[in-house]
CSV table of C-alpha atoms in Angstrom, one decimal:
chain,number,residue,atom,x,y,z
A,1,TYR,CA,-10.5,-20.4,-0.1
A,2,ALA,CA,-10.2,-21.9,3.4
A,3,LEU,CA,-13.3,-22.7,5.8
A,4,PHE,CA,-12.1,-23.3,9.1
A,5,TRP,CA,-14.6,-24.8,11.6
A,6,ALA,CA,-13.8,-26.4,15.2
A,7,THR,CA,-10.2,-26.2,14.6
A,8,ASP,CA,-9.5,-26.4,18.3
A,9,GLU,CA,-10.8,-30.2,18.2
A,10,ALA,CA,-9.8,-30.9,14.3
A,11,ASP,CA,-6.3,-29.2,14.2
A,12,PRO,CA,-5.1,-28.0,17.6
A,13,ASN,CA,-1.9,-27.4,16.8
A,14,ARG,CA,-3.4,-25.1,13.7
A,15,ILE,CA,-1.2,-27.4,11.3
A,16,VAL,CA,-2.8,-26.6,8.2
A,17,GLU,CA,-3.6,-22.6,9.2
A,18,SER,CA,0.2,-22.3,10.2
A,19,TRP,CA,1.4,-23.6,6.7
A,20,LEU,CA,-1.1,-21.5,5.3
A,21,ASP,CA,0.2,-18.3,7.2
A,22,GLN,CA,3.7,-19.2,6.2
A,23,HIS,CA,3.8,-20.1,2.8
A,24,ALA,CA,0.6,-18.2,1.4
A,25,PHE,CA,-0.9,-14.5,1.3
A,26,LYS,CA,-3.8,-14.2,3.8
A,27,GLY,CA,-6.5,-11.7,2.5
A,28,LEU,CA,-10.5,-11.4,3.1
A,29,GLU,CA,-11.2,-13.1,6.8
A,30,ARG,CA,-14.9,-13.3,7.7
A,31,TRP,CA,-17.1,-15.2,10.2
A,32,GLN,CA,-20.3,-16.6,9.5
A,33,GLY,CA,-21.6,-17.8,12.4
A,34,ASN,CA,-19.2,-20.5,14.1
A,35,LEU,CA,-17.5,-20.9,10.5
A,36,ARG,CA,-14.4,-18.6,9.5
A,37,PHE,CA,-13.8,-18.0,5.7
A,38,VAL,CA,-10.5,-17.0,4.6
A,39,ILE,CA,-9.0,-16.0,1.1
A,40,TYR,CA,-5.6,-16.9,0.8
A,41,THR,CA,-3.3,-16.3,-2.7
A,42,LEU,CA,-0.3,-18.2,-3.7
A,43,ALA,CA,2.0,-16.2,-5.4
A,44,ALA,CA,4.6,-16.4,-8.0
A,45,ASN,CA,7.1,-13.9,-9.9
A,46,LEU,CA,7.4,-11.7,-7.0
A,47,ALA,CA,10.7,-9.9,-6.5
A,48,CYS,CA,12.2,-9.2,-3.1
A,49,THR,CA,14.5,-6.1,-3.0
A,50,PRO,CA,15.4,-4.0,0.1
A,51,PRO,CA,13.0,-1.4,1.1
A,52,THR,CA,15.4,1.6,0.0
A,53,PRO,CA,17.9,2.4,-1.8
A,54,THR,CA,20.3,2.5,1.2
A,55,GLY,CA,19.0,-0.9,2.5
A,56,GLU,CA,17.0,-1.8,5.3
A,57,LEU,CA,15.1,-0.1,7.9
A,58,LEU,CA,15.1,0.3,11.3
A,59,TRP,CA,11.3,0.3,13.5
A,60,GLY,CA,11.7,1.3,17.1
A,61,ASP,CA,15.4,0.1,17.8
A,62,ARG,CA,15.2,-3.5,17.3
A,63,ILE,CA,13.1,-4.3,14.4
A,64,VAL,CA,14.9,-4.2,10.9
A,65,LEU,CA,12.7,-4.3,7.3
A,66,LYS,CA,15.1,-5.7,5.5
A,67,ASP,CA,13.3,-7.0,2.1
A,68,LEU,CA,10.0,-6.1,0.6
A,69,CYS,CA,8.4,-8.6,-2.1
A,70,ARG,CA,6.1,-7.2,-4.5
A,71,ALA,CA,4.7,-8.0,-8.1
A,72,GLN,CA,7.4,-6.7,-10.5
A,73,GLY,CA,6.4,-3.4,-12.0
A,74,GLN,CA,3.4,-1.6,-10.9
A,75,GLN,CA,1.0,-4.2,-9.4
A,76,ALA,CA,-2.7,-3.9,-11.2
A,77,VAL,CA,-5.9,-5.6,-9.6
A,78,SER,CA,-9.5,-5.5,-10.1
A,79,ALA,CA,-11.9,-5.2,-7.4
A,80,GLY,CA,-12.3,-8.3,-5.7
A,81,GLU,CA,-8.9,-9.2,-6.1
A,82,ALA,CA,-5.9,-9.1,-3.6
A,83,VAL,CA,-2.7,-7.0,-3.7
A,84,LEU,CA,0.3,-9.3,-2.4
A,85,LEU,CA,3.3,-7.9,-0.3
A,86,GLY,CA,5.7,-9.8,1.4
A,87,LEU,CA,7.7,-8.2,4.5
A,88,HIS,CA,11.0,-9.8,5.7
A,89,TRP,CA,11.8,-8.7,9.2
A,90,GLN,CA,14.9,-9.4,11.7
A,91,ALA,CA,15.0,-8.4,15.4
A,92,THR,CA,18.7,-7.2,16.4
A,93,ALA,CA,17.7,-8.0,20.0
A,94,GLU,CA,15.4,-9.9,22.1
A,95,LEU,CA,11.6,-8.5,22.0
A,96,THR,CA,9.2,-8.2,25.0
A,97,THR,CA,6.5,-6.2,23.0
A,98,ARG,CA,4.0,-7.5,20.7
A,99,TYR,CA,3.7,-5.6,17.8
A,100,LYS,CA,0.9,-5.7,15.0
A,101,VAL,CA,1.5,-4.9,11.1
A,102,SER,CA,-0.6,-2.5,9.2
A,103,VAL,CA,-0.6,-2.9,5.6
A,104,GLN,CA,-3.1,0.0,4.2
A,105,LEU,CA,-4.2,0.9,0.6
A,106,LEU,CA,-4.9,4.5,0.4
A,107,ASN,CA,-7.0,6.6,-2.1
A,108,GLU,CA,-5.8,10.2,-3.4
A,109,ARG,CA,-7.3,11.6,-0.7
A,110,ASN,CA,-5.2,9.4,1.9
A,111,LEU,CA,-8.5,7.7,2.9
A,112,VAL,CA,-8.2,4.0,3.8
A,113,VAL,CA,-10.0,1.8,1.4
A,114,GLU,CA,-8.8,-1.3,2.8
A,115,GLN,CA,-6.4,-2.8,5.6
A,116,HIS,CA,-4.8,-5.9,6.9
A,117,ASP,CA,-3.9,-5.6,10.3
A,118,GLY,CA,-2.7,-8.7,12.6
A,119,GLU,CA,0.2,-10.0,14.4
A,120,PRO,CA,3.2,-11.3,11.9
A,121,VAL,CA,2.8,-14.7,9.8
A,122,GLY,CA,-0.8,-14.6,9.8
A,123,GLY,CA,-0.6,-14.3,13.8
A,124,SER,CA,1.5,-17.5,14.4
A,125,ARG,CA,4.7,-16.0,14.9
A,126,PRO,CA,3.9,-12.8,17.3
A,127,THR,CA,7.2,-10.3,17.7
A,128,ASP,CA,7.9,-11.5,21.4
A,129,THR,CA,8.8,-15.0,20.3
A,130,TRP,CA,11.2,-14.0,17.5
A,131,GLN,CA,15.0,-14.8,17.9
A,132,ARG,CA,17.6,-12.6,17.2
A,133,ALA,CA,18.5,-12.1,14.0
A,134,GLU,CA,15.9,-14.5,12.6
A,135,LEU,CA,14.2,-13.8,9.4
A,136,ILE,CA,10.4,-13.6,9.5
A,137,VAL,CA,8.8,-14.0,6.3
A,138,ASP,CA,5.2,-12.1,6.6
A,139,ASN,CA,3.1,-12.4,3.8
A,140,HIS,CA,0.2,-9.7,3.6
A,141,GLY,CA,-2.7,-10.2,0.9
A,142,ILE,CA,-5.1,-7.0,0.8
A,143,VAL,CA,-8.5,-7.7,-0.8
A,144,VAL,CA,-9.5,-4.5,-3.1
A,145,PRO,CA,-13.2,-4.1,-2.1
A,146,ILE,CA,-15.8,-4.5,-4.6
A,147,GLY,CA,-16.8,-1.2,-6.4
A,148,THR,CA,-13.1,0.3,-6.0
A,149,PRO,CA,-12.7,3.2,-8.7
A,150,PRO,CA,-10.2,2.3,-11.2
A,151,GLY,CA,-7.1,4.3,-10.3
A,152,THR,CA,-3.8,4.5,-8.8
A,153,TYR,CA,-3.7,3.8,-4.9
A,154,ARG,CA,-0.8,4.1,-2.3
A,155,LEU,CA,0.3,1.4,-0.2
A,156,ILE,CA,1.7,1.9,3.2
A,157,VAL,CA,3.1,0.0,6.1
A,158,ALA,CA,3.2,0.5,10.0
A,159,LEU,CA,4.0,-1.0,13.1
A,160,TYR,CA,2.4,-0.7,16.3
A,161,ASP,CA,2.0,-1.5,19.8
A,162,ALA,CA,-0.7,-4.5,20.2
A,163,ASN,CA,-1.7,-2.9,23.6
A,164,THR,CA,-1.4,0.7,23.1
A,165,GLY,CA,-1.8,1.3,19.2
A,166,GLU,CA,1.2,3.5,19.4
A,167,ARG,CA,3.2,3.3,16.0
A,168,LEU,CA,7.1,2.7,15.9
A,169,SER,CA,9.2,5.5,14.0
A,170,ILE,CA,11.1,4.6,11.1
A,171,THR,CA,15.2,5.2,10.6
A,172,ASP,CA,16.9,5.1,7.4
A,173,ASP,CA,20.4,4.7,7.4
A,174,GLY,CA,21.1,6.2,10.6
A,175,SER,CA,18.8,9.3,10.5
A,176,PRO,CA,14.9,9.3,11.4
A,177,THR,CA,12.6,9.8,8.5
A,178,GLY,CA,10.1,11.8,10.8
A,179,ARG,CA,7.6,9.4,9.9
A,180,ASP,CA,5.8,6.5,11.6
A,181,PHE,CA,4.8,4.2,8.2
A,182,PHE,CA,6.6,3.4,5.2
A,183,ASP,CA,5.6,4.2,1.6
A,184,ALA,CA,5.7,0.5,-0.1
A,185,GLY,CA,4.5,1.8,-3.5
A,186,SER,CA,1.4,2.3,-5.9
A,187,VAL,CA,-1.2,-0.2,-6.9
A,188,ARG,CA,-3.0,0.1,-10.4
A,189,VAL,CA,-7.1,-1.1,-9.8
A,190,VAL,CA,-8.8,-2.2,-13.1
A,191,LEU,CA,-12.1,-3.0,-13.8
A,192,PRO,CA,-13.4,-6.5,-13.5
A,193,GLU,CA,-14.1,-8.2,-16.6
A,194,ARG,CA,-17.6,-8.4,-15.9
A,195,PRO,CA,-20.0,-6.5,-13.5
A,196,LEU,CA,-19.8,-8.0,-9.9
A,197,PRO,CA,-23.5,-9.0,-8.3
A,198,ALA,CA,-24.4,-6.4,-5.7
A,199,ALA,CA,-24.9,-9.5,-3.3
A,200,LEU,CA,-21.1,-9.6,-3.0
A,201,VAL,CA,-20.6,-6.1,-1.6
A,202,PRO,CA,-20.3,-6.0,2.3
A,203,VAL,CA,-22.0,-2.9,3.8
A,204,GLN,CA,-23.6,-2.0,6.9
A,205,TYR,CA,-26.7,-1.2,5.8
A,206,SER,CA,-28.1,-2.7,2.4
A,207,LEU,CA,-30.6,-0.7,0.6
A,208,ASN,CA,-30.8,-1.3,-3.2
A,209,ARG,CA,-32.6,2.3,-3.6
A,210,PRO,CA,-33.0,4.4,-6.7
A,211,MET,CA,-31.3,7.8,-6.1
A,212,GLY,CA,-31.6,10.1,-9.3
A,213,PRO,CA,-30.0,8.1,-11.9
A,214,LEU,CA,-28.3,5.8,-9.9
A,215,ARG,CA,-29.3,2.9,-7.6
A,216,LEU,CA,-27.8,3.3,-3.7
A,217,VAL,CA,-26.7,-0.7,-3.2
A,218,GLY,CA,-26.2,0.5,0.5
A,219,TYR,CA,-24.0,2.3,2.8
A,220,SER,CA,-21.8,2.2,5.9
A,221,LEU,CA,-20.9,4.8,8.7
A,222,HIS,CA,-18.4,5.2,11.7
A,223,ARG,CA,-16.0,7.0,13.3
A,224,GLN,CA,-13.0,7.2,11.3
A,225,GLY,CA,-10.5,4.9,11.4
A,226,PHE,CA,-13.0,2.2,13.3
A,227,ALA,CA,-14.6,0.6,10.0
A,228,HIS,CA,-13.3,-2.8,11.7
A,229,ALA,CA,-15.8,-1.7,15.2
A,230,PRO,CA,-18.3,0.2,13.2
A,231,LEU,CA,-20.6,0.8,16.6
A,232,THR,CA,-17.7,2.8,18.5
A,233,PRO,CA,-19.7,5.8,19.9
A,234,ILE,CA,-19.1,9.0,18.3
A,235,ALA,CA,-18.5,12.2,20.1
A,236,PRO,CA,-18.9,15.8,19.1
A,237,GLY,CA,-15.8,16.7,16.8
A,238,ASP,CA,-15.0,13.2,16.0
A,239,PRO,CA,-14.7,13.0,12.0
A,240,VAL,CA,-17.5,10.4,10.5
A,241,GLU,CA,-16.7,8.0,7.7
A,242,PHE,CA,-19.4,7.3,5.0
A,243,THR,CA,-19.0,4.8,2.3
A,244,LEU,CA,-21.6,4.6,-0.1
A,245,VAL,CA,-22.2,2.0,-3.0
A,246,TRP,CA,-23.6,2.9,-6.0
A,247,GLN,CA,-24.8,0.9,-8.8
A,248,ALA,CA,-25.2,2.3,-12.7
A,249,PRO,CA,-28.4,1.0,-14.4
A,250,ALA,CA,-28.1,-1.8,-17.2
A,251,PRO,CA,-28.4,-0.9,-19.9
A,252,LEU,CA,-27.3,2.6,-19.5
A,253,PRO,CA,-30.3,4.8,-20.7
A,254,GLU,CA,-29.9,7.5,-23.4
A,255,THR,CA,-30.3,10.3,-21.0
A,256,TRP,CA,-27.7,8.8,-18.9
A,257,PRO,CA,-26.1,12.2,-17.6
A,258,THR,CA,-22.3,12.5,-17.4
A,259,THR,CA,-22.7,14.0,-13.9
A,260,THR,CA,-25.0,14.3,-11.2
A,261,THR,CA,-24.3,16.1,-7.4
A,262,VAL,CA,-24.8,14.2,-4.5
A,263,THR,CA,-25.3,16.2,-1.1
A,264,LEU,CA,-24.5,14.8,2.2
A,265,SER,CA,-25.8,16.7,5.5
A,266,LEU,CA,-25.1,16.1,9.2
A,267,GLY,CA,-26.5,18.3,11.5
A,268,THR,CA,-25.2,21.7,10.2
A,269,GLU,CA,-22.2,19.9,8.1
A,270,GLU,CA,-22.7,19.7,4.4
A,271,ILE,CA,-20.7,18.0,1.6
A,272,HIS,CA,-21.4,18.0,-2.3
A,273,PHE,CA,-19.8,15.9,-4.7
A,274,ALA,CA,-19.7,13.6,-7.5
A,275,PRO,CA,-20.8,10.1,-6.9
A,276,ALA,CA,-17.3,8.8,-7.3
A,277,GLY,CA,-15.6,12.2,-6.7
A,278,GLU,CA,-14.0,14.1,-9.9
A,279,GLY,CA,-11.7,11.6,-10.9
A,280,TYR,CA,-14.4,9.2,-12.2
A,281,PRO,CA,-17.5,10.9,-13.7
A,282,LEU,CA,-20.6,8.9,-14.8
A,283,ALA,CA,-19.6,9.3,-18.5
A,284,GLN,CA,-17.1,6.3,-17.2
A,285,TRP,CA,-19.3,4.0,-15.8
A,286,SER,CA,-20.0,1.1,-17.5
A,287,PRO,CA,-23.9,-0.7,-17.6
A,288,GLY,CA,-24.4,-2.4,-14.1
A,289,GLU,CA,-21.1,-1.2,-12.6
A,290,LEU,CA,-21.1,-0.8,-8.9
A,291,VAL,CA,-18.9,1.8,-7.6
A,292,ARG,CA,-17.7,2.7,-4.2
A,293,TYR,CA,-16.9,6.1,-2.7
A,294,GLN,CA,-15.8,7.2,0.9
A,295,VAL,CA,-16.5,10.8,2.4
A,296,VAL,CA,-15.7,12.3,5.7
A,297,LEU,CA,-17.7,14.9,7.7
A,298,PRO,CA,-17.4,15.9,11.5
A,299,TYR,CA,-20.2,15.5,14.0
A,300,ASP,CA,-21.2,18.6,15.4
A,301,GLY,CA,-23.3,17.1,18.2
A,302,GLY,CA,-26.7,18.0,16.6
A,303,ASP,CA,-29.0,15.6,14.7
A,304,ILE,CA,-27.7,12.3,14.3
A,305,ARG,CA,-29.4,11.3,11.4
A,306,PRO,CA,-27.2,12.0,8.2
A,307,ARG,CA,-29.6,13.1,5.0
A,308,LEU,CA,-28.6,12.1,1.5
A,309,GLN,CA,-29.7,13.5,-1.7
A,310,VAL,CA,-29.4,13.0,-5.2
A,311,GLU,CA,-31.4,15.4,-7.5
A,312,ASN,CA,-34.9,15.1,-6.2
A,313,ASP,CA,-34.4,11.8,-4.4
A,314,GLU,CA,-33.7,12.4,-0.4
A,315,PHE,CA,-33.2,9.4,2.2
A,316,ILE,CA,-31.9,9.6,5.7
A,317,LEU,CA,-29.7,7.3,7.2
A,318,GLN,CA,-29.4,5.3,9.9
A,319,PRO,CA,-28.5,7.3,13.4
A,320,LEU,CA,-24.9,7.6,14.5
A,321,PRO,CA,-23.9,5.5,17.4
A,322,ILE,CA,-23.3,8.5,20.1
A,323,ARG,CA,-21.9,8.6,23.3
């Protein structure tokens, strides 16, 4: 864990942070007032191999991914821990454009569970500083959000223009792949050894409200793809992503159901779903367990107050930020 404060005066050359960026895996980063809290992980037993059986991957026409470094076998992490991914880059020619790396953890519905975006090596080696054939060791730590249901998740990597957001296309052994991202393997998420406190869950709106047999700890809502800027205005037709965090009672009552249905309404749009989807029914939940679930609804331009219902309990969510 690192706490950075007044670094312009205390470490103007970023000696400490640059060393951490180059040798550790940067994960969660949060500001609290003028303090910056960062989680770094020092890794062991990572295996570095070419990204494909044919070897390197070419991104655009000047950036090569030479190696991918991951834990041997299928990586298993619990919620709150970091997925570690090392990327070894090289430029085949001088670069004048600054690109960002996006590493994303996706669920079975291809929704982004968590992502880490930034310029390479923790921001200390922008692509326009790379020398031809120089090996750039770029480490990423993706912290699995607290409450993420156990299961298998995908890890993908993309490179995009820092100014326009346009992604680079990928070529494998001289042939275009037709993709602008690379599938970096799978991650197995397991339950933590003991339930984590609800106070650790980062949500836009904290509630701790009973809803049917569950407790709604809190929720977040934003235009899809804008979790980093949740107040981005939403226009008619935009998809709205909702993240709901539930908690099971402890102990579980004798009347604990095997399933229940959640209804989420937004204007004329409505969706019905199990609290954590069909893949993680209530029968598998543990006492006091926190469970996070994401759903998407389009905004039809009407009512801006979403409604959430579980059995006979109904709650009106905060209004959407509209244009």
